[in-house]
CSV table of N, CA and C in Angstrom, one decimal:
chain,number,residue,atom,x,y,z
A,794,MET,N,25.6,291.2,174.2
A,794,MET,CA,25.1,291.5,172.9
A,794,MET,C,26.2,292.1,172.1
A,795,GLY,N,26.7,291.5,171.0
A,795,GLY,CA,27.7,292.0,170.2
A,795,GLY,C,27.2,293.0,169.2
A,796,ARG,N,28.0,294.0,168.8
A,796,ARG,CA,27.5,295.0,167.8
A,796,ARG,C,27.1,294.3,166.5
A,797,SER,N,27.8,293.2,166.1
A,797,SER,CA,27.4,292.5,164.9
A,797,SER,C,26.0,291.9,164.9
A,798,ASP,N,25.6,291.6,166.1
A,798,ASP,CA,24.2,291.0,166.3
A,798,ASP,C,23.1,292.1,166.2
A,799,LEU,N,23.5,293.3,166.4
A,799,LEU,CA,22.6,294.5,166.5
A,799,LEU,C,22.1,294.8,165.0
A,800,LYS,N,20.8,294.7,164.8
A,800,LYS,CA,20.3,294.9,163.4
A,800,LYS,C,19.1,295.9,163.5
A,801,PRO,N,18.9,296.7,162.5
A,801,PRO,CA,17.8,297.6,162.4
A,801,PRO,C,16.5,296.7,162.1
A,802,VAL,N,15.3,297.2,162.4
A,802,VAL,CA,14.1,296.4,162.1
A,802,VAL,C,14.0,296.2,160.6
A,803,THR,N,14.6,297.0,159.8
A,803,THR,CA,14.5,296.9,158.3
A,803,THR,C,15.4,295.8,157.8
A,804,PHE,N,16.2,295.1,158.6
A,804,PHE,CA,17.0,294.0,158.2
A,804,PHE,C,16.2,293.0,157.5
A,805,GLY,N,16.6,292.7,156.3
A,805,GLY,CA,15.9,291.7,155.5
A,805,GLY,C,14.7,292.2,154.6
A,806,SER,N,14.3,293.4,154.9
A,806,SER,CA,13.1,294.0,154.2
A,806,SER,C,13.6,294.9,153.0
A,807,PRO,N,13.4,294.5,151.8
A,807,PRO,CA,13.8,295.3,150.6
A,807,PRO,C,12.9,296.5,150.4
A,808,VAL,N,11.7,296.5,151.0
A,808,VAL,CA,10.7,297.5,150.8
A,808,VAL,C,10.2,298.0,152.2
A,809,PHE,N,10.3,299.3,152.5
A,809,PHE,CA,9.8,299.8,153.8
A,809,PHE,C,9.6,301.3,153.7
A,810,ARG,N,8.7,301.8,154.5
A,810,ARG,CA,8.5,303.2,154.7
A,810,ARG,C,8.6,303.5,156.2
A,811,ARG,N,9.0,304.7,156.5
A,811,ARG,CA,9.2,305.1,157.9
A,811,ARG,C,8.8,306.5,158.2
A,812,MET,N,8.3,306.7,159.4
A,812,MET,CA,8.0,308.0,159.9
A,812,MET,C,8.5,308.1,161.4
A,813,GLU,N,8.9,309.2,161.8
A,813,GLU,CA,9.3,309.4,163.2
A,813,GLU,C,8.6,310.6,163.8
A,814,PHE,N,8.3,310.5,165.1
A,814,PHE,CA,7.7,311.6,165.9
A,814,PHE,C,7.9,311.3,167.3
A,815,ALA,N,8.2,312.3,168.1
A,815,ALA,CA,8.3,312.3,169.5
A,815,ALA,C,9.0,311.1,170.1
A,816,GLY,N,10.1,310.7,169.4
A,816,GLY,CA,10.9,309.6,169.9
A,816,GLY,C,10.4,308.2,169.4
A,817,MET,N,9.4,308.2,168.6
A,817,MET,CA,8.8,306.9,168.1
A,817,MET,C,9.3,306.8,166.6
A,818,GLU,N,9.7,305.6,166.3
A,818,GLU,CA,9.9,305.2,164.9
A,818,GLU,C,8.9,304.2,164.4
A,819,ILE,N,8.1,304.6,163.4
A,819,ILE,CA,7.1,303.7,162.8
A,819,ILE,C,7.6,303.3,161.5
A,820,THR,N,7.7,302.0,161.3
A,820,THR,CA,8.2,301.4,160.0
A,820,THR,C,7.2,300.4,159.5
A,821,ASP,N,6.8,300.6,158.2
A,821,ASP,CA,5.9,299.7,157.5
A,821,ASP,C,6.8,298.9,156.6
A,822,LEU,N,6.9,297.5,156.8
A,822,LEU,CA,7.8,296.7,156.2
A,822,LEU,C,7.2,295.5,155.4
A,823,ARG,N,7.8,295.1,154.4
A,823,ARG,CA,7.4,293.9,153.6
A,823,ARG,C,8.6,293.0,153.5
A,824,PHE,N,8.4,291.7,153.9
A,824,PHE,CA,9.5,290.8,153.9
A,824,PHE,C,9.1,289.7,152.9
A,825,PRO,N,10.1,289.3,152.1
A,825,PRO,CA,9.9,288.3,151.0
A,825,PRO,C,9.6,286.9,151.6
A,826,ALA,N,8.9,286.1,150.8
A,826,ALA,CA,8.5,284.7,151.1
A,826,ALA,C,9.8,283.9,151.3
A,827,GLY,N,9.7,283.1,152.4
A,827,GLY,CA,10.8,282.1,152.6
A,827,GLY,C,12.1,282.7,153.2
A,828,LEU,N,12.1,284.0,153.6
A,828,LEU,CA,13.3,284.6,154.2
A,828,LEU,C,13.5,284.0,155.6
A,829,PHE,N,14.8,283.8,155.9
A,829,PHE,CA,15.2,283.4,157.2
A,829,PHE,C,16.3,284.4,157.7
A,830,LEU,N,16.0,285.0,158.8
A,830,LEU,CA,17.0,286.0,159.4
A,830,LEU,C,17.7,285.3,160.6
A,831,GLN,N,19.0,285.2,160.5
A,831,GLN,CA,19.8,284.6,161.6
A,831,GLN,C,19.5,285.3,162.9
A,832,PRO,N,19.8,284.7,164.0
A,832,PRO,CA,19.6,285.3,165.3
A,832,PRO,C,20.3,286.7,165.4
A,833,HIS,N,19.5,287.6,165.9
A,833,HIS,CA,20.0,289.0,166.0
A,833,HIS,C,19.2,289.7,167.2
A,834,VAL,N,19.6,291.0,167.4
A,834,VAL,CA,18.9,291.7,168.4
A,834,VAL,C,18.6,293.1,167.9
A,835,HIS,N,17.6,293.8,168.5
A,835,HIS,CA,17.3,295.2,168.2
A,835,HIS,C,17.6,296.1,169.4
A,836,GLU,N,18.1,297.3,169.1
A,836,GLU,CA,18.5,298.2,170.2
A,836,GLU,C,17.3,298.7,171.0
A,837,ARG,N,16.2,298.8,170.3
A,837,ARG,CA,14.9,299.3,170.9
A,837,ARG,C,13.9,298.1,170.9
A,838,THR,N,13.0,298.3,171.9
A,838,THR,CA,11.8,297.3,171.9
A,838,THR,C,11.1,297.4,170.6
A,839,VAL,N,10.6,296.2,170.2
A,839,VAL,CA,9.8,296.0,169.0
A,839,VAL,C,8.4,295.8,169.4
A,840,PHE,N,7.5,296.6,168.8
A,840,PHE,CA,6.0,296.4,168.9
A,840,PHE,C,5.6,296.2,167.4
A,841,ALA,N,5.4,294.9,167.1
A,841,ALA,CA,5.1,294.5,165.7
A,841,ALA,C,3.7,294.0,165.5
A,842,VAL,N,3.0,294.5,164.5
A,842,VAL,CA,1.7,294.1,164.1
A,842,VAL,C,1.7,293.5,162.8
A,843,THR,N,1.3,292.2,162.7
A,843,THR,CA,1.2,291.6,161.4
A,843,THR,C,0.0,292.0,160.6
A,844,ILE,N,0.2,292.6,159.4
A,844,ILE,CA,-0.9,293.1,158.6
A,844,ILE,C,-1.4,292.0,157.6
A,845,ASP,N,-0.4,291.3,157.0
A,845,ASP,CA,-0.7,290.3,156.0
A,845,ASP,C,0.5,289.3,156.0
A,846,GLY,N,0.2,288.1,155.5
A,846,GLY,CA,1.2,287.0,155.5
A,846,GLY,C,1.4,286.4,156.8
A,847,GLY,N,2.6,285.8,157.0
A,847,GLY,CA,2.9,285.2,158.3
A,847,GLY,C,4.4,285.0,158.5
A,848,TRP,N,4.8,284.9,159.7
A,848,TRP,CA,6.2,284.8,160.1
A,848,TRP,C,6.3,284.3,161.5
A,849,ASP,N,7.4,283.7,161.8
A,849,ASP,CA,7.7,283.3,163.2
A,849,ASP,C,8.9,284.1,163.7
A,850,SER,N,8.7,284.5,165.0
A,850,SER,CA,9.9,285.1,165.7
A,850,SER,C,10.3,284.0,166.7
A,851,VAL,N,11.5,283.5,166.6
A,851,VAL,CA,11.9,282.4,167.5
A,851,VAL,C,12.8,283.1,168.6
A,852,ILE,N,12.2,283.1,169.8
A,852,ILE,CA,12.8,283.7,171.0
A,852,ILE,C,12.9,282.6,172.0
A,853,MET,N,14.1,282.5,172.6
A,853,MET,CA,14.4,281.5,173.6
A,853,MET,C,14.0,280.1,173.1
A,854,ASN,N,14.3,279.8,171.8
A,854,ASN,CA,14.1,278.5,171.2
A,854,ASN,C,12.6,278.2,171.0
A,855,ARG,N,11.7,279.2,171.2
A,855,ARG,CA,10.3,279.0,171.0
A,855,ARG,C,9.7,279.9,169.9
A,856,PRO,N,9.2,279.3,168.9
A,856,PRO,CA,8.6,280.1,167.8
A,856,PRO,C,7.3,280.8,168.3
A,857,ARG,N,7.2,282.1,167.9
A,857,ARG,CA,5.9,282.8,168.1
A,857,ARG,C,5.3,283.0,166.7
A,858,ASP,N,4.2,282.4,166.5
A,858,ASP,CA,3.5,282.4,165.2
A,858,ASP,C,2.8,283.7,165.0
A,859,CYS,N,3.3,284.6,164.2
A,859,CYS,CA,2.8,285.9,163.9
A,859,CYS,C,1.9,285.9,162.7
A,860,ARG,N,0.6,285.8,162.9
A,860,ARG,CA,-0.4,285.8,161.8
A,860,ARG,C,-1.0,287.2,161.8
A,861,PRO,N,-1.8,287.5,160.7
A,861,PRO,CA,-2.4,288.8,160.6
A,861,PRO,C,-3.4,289.0,161.8
A,862,GLY,N,-3.3,290.2,162.4
A,862,GLY,CA,-4.1,290.5,163.5
A,862,GLY,C,-3.5,290.3,164.8
A,863,LEU,N,-2.2,289.8,164.8
A,863,LEU,CA,-1.5,289.6,166.1
A,863,LEU,C,-0.5,290.7,166.4
A,864,VAL,N,-0.3,291.0,167.6
A,864,VAL,CA,0.7,292.0,168.1
A,864,VAL,C,1.8,291.2,168.8
A,865,LEU,N,3.0,291.4,168.4
A,865,LEU,CA,4.2,290.8,169.1
A,865,LEU,C,5.0,291.9,169.7
A,866,THR,N,5.4,291.8,171.0
A,866,THR,CA,6.4,292.7,171.6
A,866,THR,C,7.6,291.9,171.9
A,867,GLU,N,8.7,292.5,171.6
A,867,GLU,CA,10.1,291.9,171.9
A,867,GLU,C,10.8,293.0,172.6
A,868,PRO,N,11.2,292.7,173.9
A,868,PRO,CA,12.0,293.7,174.6
A,868,PRO,C,13.3,294.0,173.9
A,869,ALA,N,13.8,295.2,174.1
A,869,ALA,CA,15.1,295.6,173.5
A,869,ALA,C,16.2,294.6,174.0
A,870,GLY,N,17.1,294.2,173.0
A,870,GLY,CA,18.1,293.3,173.3
A,870,GLY,C,17.8,291.8,173.3
A,871,GLU,N,16.5,291.5,173.1
A,871,GLU,CA,16.1,290.1,173.1
A,871,GLU,C,16.5,289.4,171.8
A,872,ARG,N,17.4,288.4,172.0
A,872,ARG,CA,17.9,287.7,170.8
A,872,ARG,C,16.8,286.8,170.2
A,873,HIS,N,16.7,286.9,168.9
A,873,HIS,CA,15.7,286.1,168.2
A,873,HIS,C,16.1,285.9,166.7
A,874,ALA,N,15.4,285.0,166.1
A,874,ALA,CA,15.5,284.7,164.6
A,874,ALA,C,14.2,284.9,164.0
A,875,ASN,N,14.1,285.2,162.7
A,875,ASN,CA,12.8,285.3,162.1
A,875,ASN,C,12.7,284.4,160.8
A,876,HIS,N,11.6,283.8,160.7
A,876,HIS,CA,11.3,282.9,159.5
A,876,HIS,C,10.0,283.5,158.9
A,877,PHE,N,10.1,283.7,157.6
A,877,PHE,CA,8.9,284.3,156.9
A,877,PHE,C,8.3,283.2,156.1
A,878,GLY,N,6.9,283.1,156.1
A,878,GLY,CA,6.2,282.1,155.4
A,878,GLY,C,6.2,282.2,153.9
A,879,ASN,N,5.4,281.3,153.3
A,879,ASN,CA,5.4,281.2,151.8
A,879,ASN,C,4.8,282.4,151.1
A,880,ARG,N,4.1,283.3,151.9
A,880,ARG,CA,3.5,284.5,151.3
A,880,ARG,C,4.3,285.7,151.7
A,881,GLY,N,5.4,285.5,152.5
A,881,GLY,CA,6.1,286.7,153.0
A,881,GLY,C,5.3,287.3,154.1
A,882,ALA,N,5.6,288.5,154.4
A,882,ALA,CA,4.8,289.2,155.5
A,882,ALA,C,4.8,290.7,155.3
A,883,HIS,N,3.7,291.3,155.7
A,883,HIS,CA,3.6,292.8,155.7
A,883,HIS,C,3.4,293.1,157.2
A,884,VAL,N,4.4,293.8,157.8
A,884,VAL,CA,4.4,294.1,159.2
A,884,VAL,C,4.6,295.5,159.5
A,885,LEU,N,3.9,296.1,160.5
A,885,LEU,CA,4.1,297.4,160.9
A,885,LEU,C,4.8,297.3,162.3
A,886,ILE,N,6.0,298.0,162.4
A,886,ILE,CA,6.7,298.0,163.7
A,886,ILE,C,6.9,299.4,164.2
A,887,VAL,N,6.6,299.5,165.5
A,887,VAL,CA,6.8,300.7,166.2
A,887,VAL,C,7.9,300.5,167.3
A,888,GLN,N,8.9,301.4,167.3
A,888,GLN,CA,9.9,301.4,168.3
A,888,GLN,C,10.0,302.7,169.0
A,889,ALA,N,9.9,302.7,170.3
A,889,ALA,CA,10.0,304.0,171.1
A,889,ALA,C,11.4,304.2,171.6
A,890,ASP,N,11.8,305.4,171.6
A,890,ASP,CA,13.1,305.8,172.2
A,890,ASP,C,13.0,305.8,173.7
A,891,PRO,N,13.7,304.9,174.4
A,891,PRO,CA,13.6,304.8,175.8
A,891,PRO,C,13.9,306.1,176.6
A,892,GLU,N,14.6,307.0,175.9
A,892,GLU,CA,14.9,308.3,176.6
A,892,GLU,C,13.7,309.3,176.4
A,893,ARG,N,12.8,309.0,175.5
A,893,ARG,CA,11.7,309.9,175.3
A,893,ARG,C,10.4,309.2,175.3
A,894,ASP,N,10.1,308.4,176.4
A,894,ASP,CA,9.0,307.5,176.4
A,894,ASP,C,7.8,308.1,177.2
A,895,GLU,N,7.7,309.4,177.4
A,895,GLU,CA,6.7,310.0,178.2
A,895,GLU,C,5.3,309.6,177.8
A,896,HIS,N,5.0,309.4,176.5
A,896,HIS,CA,3.7,309.0,176.0
A,896,HIS,C,3.3,307.6,176.3
A,897,ILE,N,4.3,306.8,176.4
A,897,ILE,CA,4.0,305.3,176.6
A,897,ILE,C,4.5,304.8,178.0
A,898,ARG,N,4.8,305.6,178.9
A,898,ARG,CA,5.3,305.2,180.2
A,898,ARG,C,4.2,304.2,180.8
A,899,PRO,N,2.9,304.4,180.7
A,899,PRO,CA,2.0,303.5,181.2
A,899,PRO,C,2.0,302.1,180.6
A,900,CYS,N,2.7,302.0,179.4
A,900,CYS,CA,2.8,300.7,178.7
A,900,CYS,C,4.0,299.9,179.0
A,901,GLN,N,4.8,300.3,180.0
A,901,GLN,CA,6.1,299.7,180.2
A,901,GLN,C,6.0,298.2,180.4
A,902,ARG,N,4.9,297.7,181.1
A,902,ARG,CA,4.8,296.3,181.4
A,902,ARG,C,4.6,295.5,180.0
A,903,LEU,N,3.8,296.1,179.1
A,903,LEU,CA,3.6,295.5,177.8
A,903,LEU,C,5.0,295.4,177.1
A,904,LEU,N,5.7,296.5,177.1
A,904,LEU,CA,6.9,296.6,176.3
A,904,LEU,C,8.2,295.9,176.9
A,905,SER,N,8.1,295.6,178.2
A,905,SER,CA,9.3,295.0,178.8
A,905,SER,C,9.2,293.4,178.9
A,906,GLU,N,8.1,292.9,178.3
A,906,GLU,CA,7.9,291.4,178.2
A,906,GLU,C,7.6,291.0,176.8
A,907,ILE,N,7.8,289.7,176.6
A,907,ILE,CA,7.5,289.1,175.3
A,907,ILE,C,6.0,288.8,175.3
A,908,ASN,N,5.3,289.3,174.4
A,908,ASN,CA,3.8,289.2,174.3
A,908,ASN,C,3.4,288.8,172.9
A,909,LEU,N,2.4,288.0,172.7
A,909,LEU,CA,1.8,287.7,171.4
A,909,LEU,C,0.3,287.8,171.7
A,910,LEU,N,-0.3,288.9,171.2
A,910,LEU,CA,-1.7,289.2,171.5
A,910,LEU,C,-2.5,289.3,170.3
A,911,PRO,N,-3.7,288.6,170.2
A,911,PRO,CA,-4.6,288.8,169.1
A,911,PRO,C,-5.4,290.1,169.4
A,912,HIS,N,-5.4,291.0,168.4
A,912,HIS,CA,-6.1,292.2,168.6
A,912,HIS,C,-6.5,292.8,167.3
A,913,PRO,N,-7.7,292.5,166.8
A,913,PRO,CA,-8.2,293.0,165.5
A,913,PRO,C,-8.2,294.5,165.4
A,914,GLU,N,-8.5,295.2,166.5
A,914,GLU,CA,-8.6,296.7,166.5
A,914,GLU,C,-7.2,297.3,166.3
A,915,VAL,N,-6.2,296.7,166.9
A,915,VAL,CA,-4.8,297.2,166.7
A,915,VAL,C,-4.4,296.9,165.3
A,916,ALA,N,-4.8,295.8,164.8
A,916,ALA,CA,-4.4,295.5,163.4
A,916,ALA,C,-5.1,296.4,162.4
A,917,SER,N,-6.3,296.8,162.7
A,917,SER,CA,-7.0,297.8,161.8
A,917,SER,C,-6.3,299.1,161.9
A,918,LEU,N,-5.9,299.6,163.0
A,918,LEU,CA,-5.1,300.8,163.1
A,918,LEU,C,-3.8,300.7,162.4
A,919,ALA,N,-3.1,299.5,162.5
A,919,ALA,CA,-1.8,299.3,161.8
A,919,ALA,C,-2.1,299.4,160.3
A,920,ARG,N,-3.2,298.9,159.7
A,920,ARG,CA,-3.5,299.0,158.3
A,920,ARG,C,-3.7,300.5,157.9
A,921,SER,N,-4.3,301.2,158.8
A,921,SER,CA,-4.5,302.7,158.6
A,921,SER,C,-3.2,303.4,158.5
A,922,ILE,N,-2.3,303.1,159.5
A,922,ILE,CA,-1.0,303.7,159.5
A,922,ILE,C,-0.2,303.4,158.2
A,923,ALA,N,-0.3,302.1,157.8
A,923,ALA,CA,0.4,301.8,156.6
A,923,ALA,C,-0.1,302.5,155.4
A,924,ALA,N,-1.4,302.7,155.3
A,924,ALA,CA,-2.1,303.5,154.2
A,924,ALA,C,-1.6,305.0,154.3
A,925,GLU,N,-1.5,305.5,155.4
A,925,GLU,CA,-1.0,306.9,155.6
A,925,GLU,C,0.4,307.1,155.1
A,926,LEU,N,1.3,306.1,155.4
A,926,LEU,CA,2.7,306.1,155.0
A,926,LEU,C,2.8,305.9,153.5
A,927,ALA,N,1.9,305.1,152.9
A,927,ALA,CA,2.0,304.9,151.5
A,927,ALA,C,1.5,306.0,150.7
A,928,ASP,N,0.6,306.8,151.2
A,928,ASP,CA,0.0,307.9,150.4
A,928,ASP,C,-0.2,309.1,151.3
A,929,PRO,N,0.9,309.7,151.8
A,929,PRO,CA,0.8,310.8,152.8
A,929,PRO,C,0.1,312.1,152.2
A,930,ASP,N,-0.5,312.8,153.1
A,930,ASP,CA,-1.1,314.1,152.8
A,930,ASP,C,-0.7,315.0,154.0
A,931,PRO,N,-1.1,316.3,154.0
A,931,PRO,CA,-0.7,317.2,155.1
A,931,PRO,C,-1.1,316.7,156.5
A,932,PHE,N,-2.1,315.8,156.6
A,932,PHE,CA,-2.6,315.4,157.9
A,932,PHE,C,-2.1,314.0,158.3
A,933,SER,N,-1.2,313.4,157.5
A,933,SER,CA,-0.8,312.1,157.8
A,933,SER,C,0.0,312.0,159.1
A,934,ALA,N,0.9,312.9,159.3
A,934,ALA,CA,1.7,312.9,160.6
A,934,ALA,C,0.8,312.8,161.8
A,935,LEU,N,-0.3,313.6,161.8
A,935,LEU,CA,-1.2,313.6,162.9
A,935,LEU,C,-2.0,312.3,163.0
A,936,ALA,N,-2.4,311.8,161.9
A,936,ALA,CA,-3.1,310.5,161.8
A,936,ALA,C,-2.2,309.4,162.3
A,937,VAL,N,-1.0,309.3,161.9
A,937,VAL,CA,-0.1,308.3,162.3
A,937,VAL,C,0.2,308.4,163.8
A,938,GLN,N,0.4,309.6,164.3
A,938,GLN,CA,0.7,309.8,165.8
A,938,GLN,C,-0.5,309.3,166.6
A,939,SER,N,-1.7,309.7,166.3
A,939,SER,CA,-2.8,309.4,167.1
A,939,SER,C,-3.1,307.9,167.0
A,940,ALA,N,-3.0,307.3,165.8
A,940,ALA,CA,-3.2,305.8,165.7
A,940,ALA,C,-2.2,305.0,166.4
A,941,THR,N,-0.9,305.5,166.4
A,941,THR,CA,0.1,304.8,167.1
A,941,THR,C,-0.1,304.7,168.6
A,942,LEU,N,-0.5,305.9,169.2
A,942,LEU,CA,-0.7,305.9,170.6
A,942,LEU,C,-2.0,305.1,171.0
A,943,GLU,N,-3.0,305.1,170.1
A,943,GLU,CA,-4.1,304.2,170.4
A,943,GLU,C,-3.8,302.7,170.3
A,944,MET,N,-2.9,302.4,169.4
A,944,MET,CA,-2.4,301.0,169.3
A,944,MET,C,-1.8,300.6,170.6
A,945,PHE,N,-0.9,301.4,171.2
A,945,PHE,CA,-0.2,301.1,172.4
A,945,PHE,C,-1.2,301.0,173.6
A,946,LEU,N,-2.2,301.9,173.6
A,946,LEU,CA,-3.2,301.9,174.6
A,946,LEU,C,-4.0,300.6,174.6
A,947,LEU,N,-4.5,300.2,173.4
A,947,LEU,CA,-5.3,299.0,173.3
A,947,LEU,C,-4.5,297.8,173.7
A,948,ALA,N,-3.3,297.7,173.2
A,948,ALA,CA,-2.5,296.5,173.4
A,948,ALA,C,-2.1,296.4,174.9
A,949,ALA,N,-1.8,297.5,175.5
A,949,ALA,CA,-1.4,297.5,176.9
A,949,ALA,C,-2.6,297.1,177.8
A,950,ARG,N,-3.8,297.6,177.5
A,950,ARG,CA,-5.0,297.1,178.2
A,950,ARG,C,-5.2,295.7,178.0
A,951,ALA,N,-5.1,295.2,176.8
A,951,ALA,CA,-5.3,293.7,176.6
A,951,ALA,C,-4.2,292.9,177.3
A,952,ALA,N,-3.0,293.3,177.4
A,952,ALA,CA,-1.9,292.6,178.1
A,952,ALA,C,-2.1,292.6,179.6
A,953,ALA,N,-2.8,293.6,180.1
A,953,ALA,CA,-3.0,293.7,181.5
A,953,ALA,C,-4.1,292.8,182.0
A,954,VAL,N,-5.0,292.3,181.2
A,954,VAL,CA,-6.1,291.5,181.6
A,954,VAL,C,-5.5,290.1,181.8
A,955,PRO,N,-5.8,289.5,183.0
A,955,PRO,CA,-5.2,288.2,183.3
A,955,PRO,C,-5.8,287.1,182.4
């Protein structure tokens, strides 16, 4: 993995909001319609929830169709390209710091593999997090933290079911 291939999750998104807590970066992003992002990698694992619109993450020459309500996990360093549909996409991404992963240690199987999971409950939590980031109040940090951990819990349980 070359340093020039390493991109932040905000790569290509002209509009985004971010919050950090306990080694987690939560980013609410909007990508424009028709955008194509050349192959690249992220330093941290990506846990992405599509809130609206649509996009493909092309990993190992196979597109993963990310529609609203789907959770995509991409392990750190996984080379991929992104194609955004004719409506663009609204995506919430969580990236955990591997050095501070005590809260999500039980989710390592989920985060160490490529997954594409339908999960309406996780999508609902992602919409709530996006709303907190858009209009924060004194309780927003607590709301975002608890909803983020619940998203990981629900997705990890769903991925564990054969």
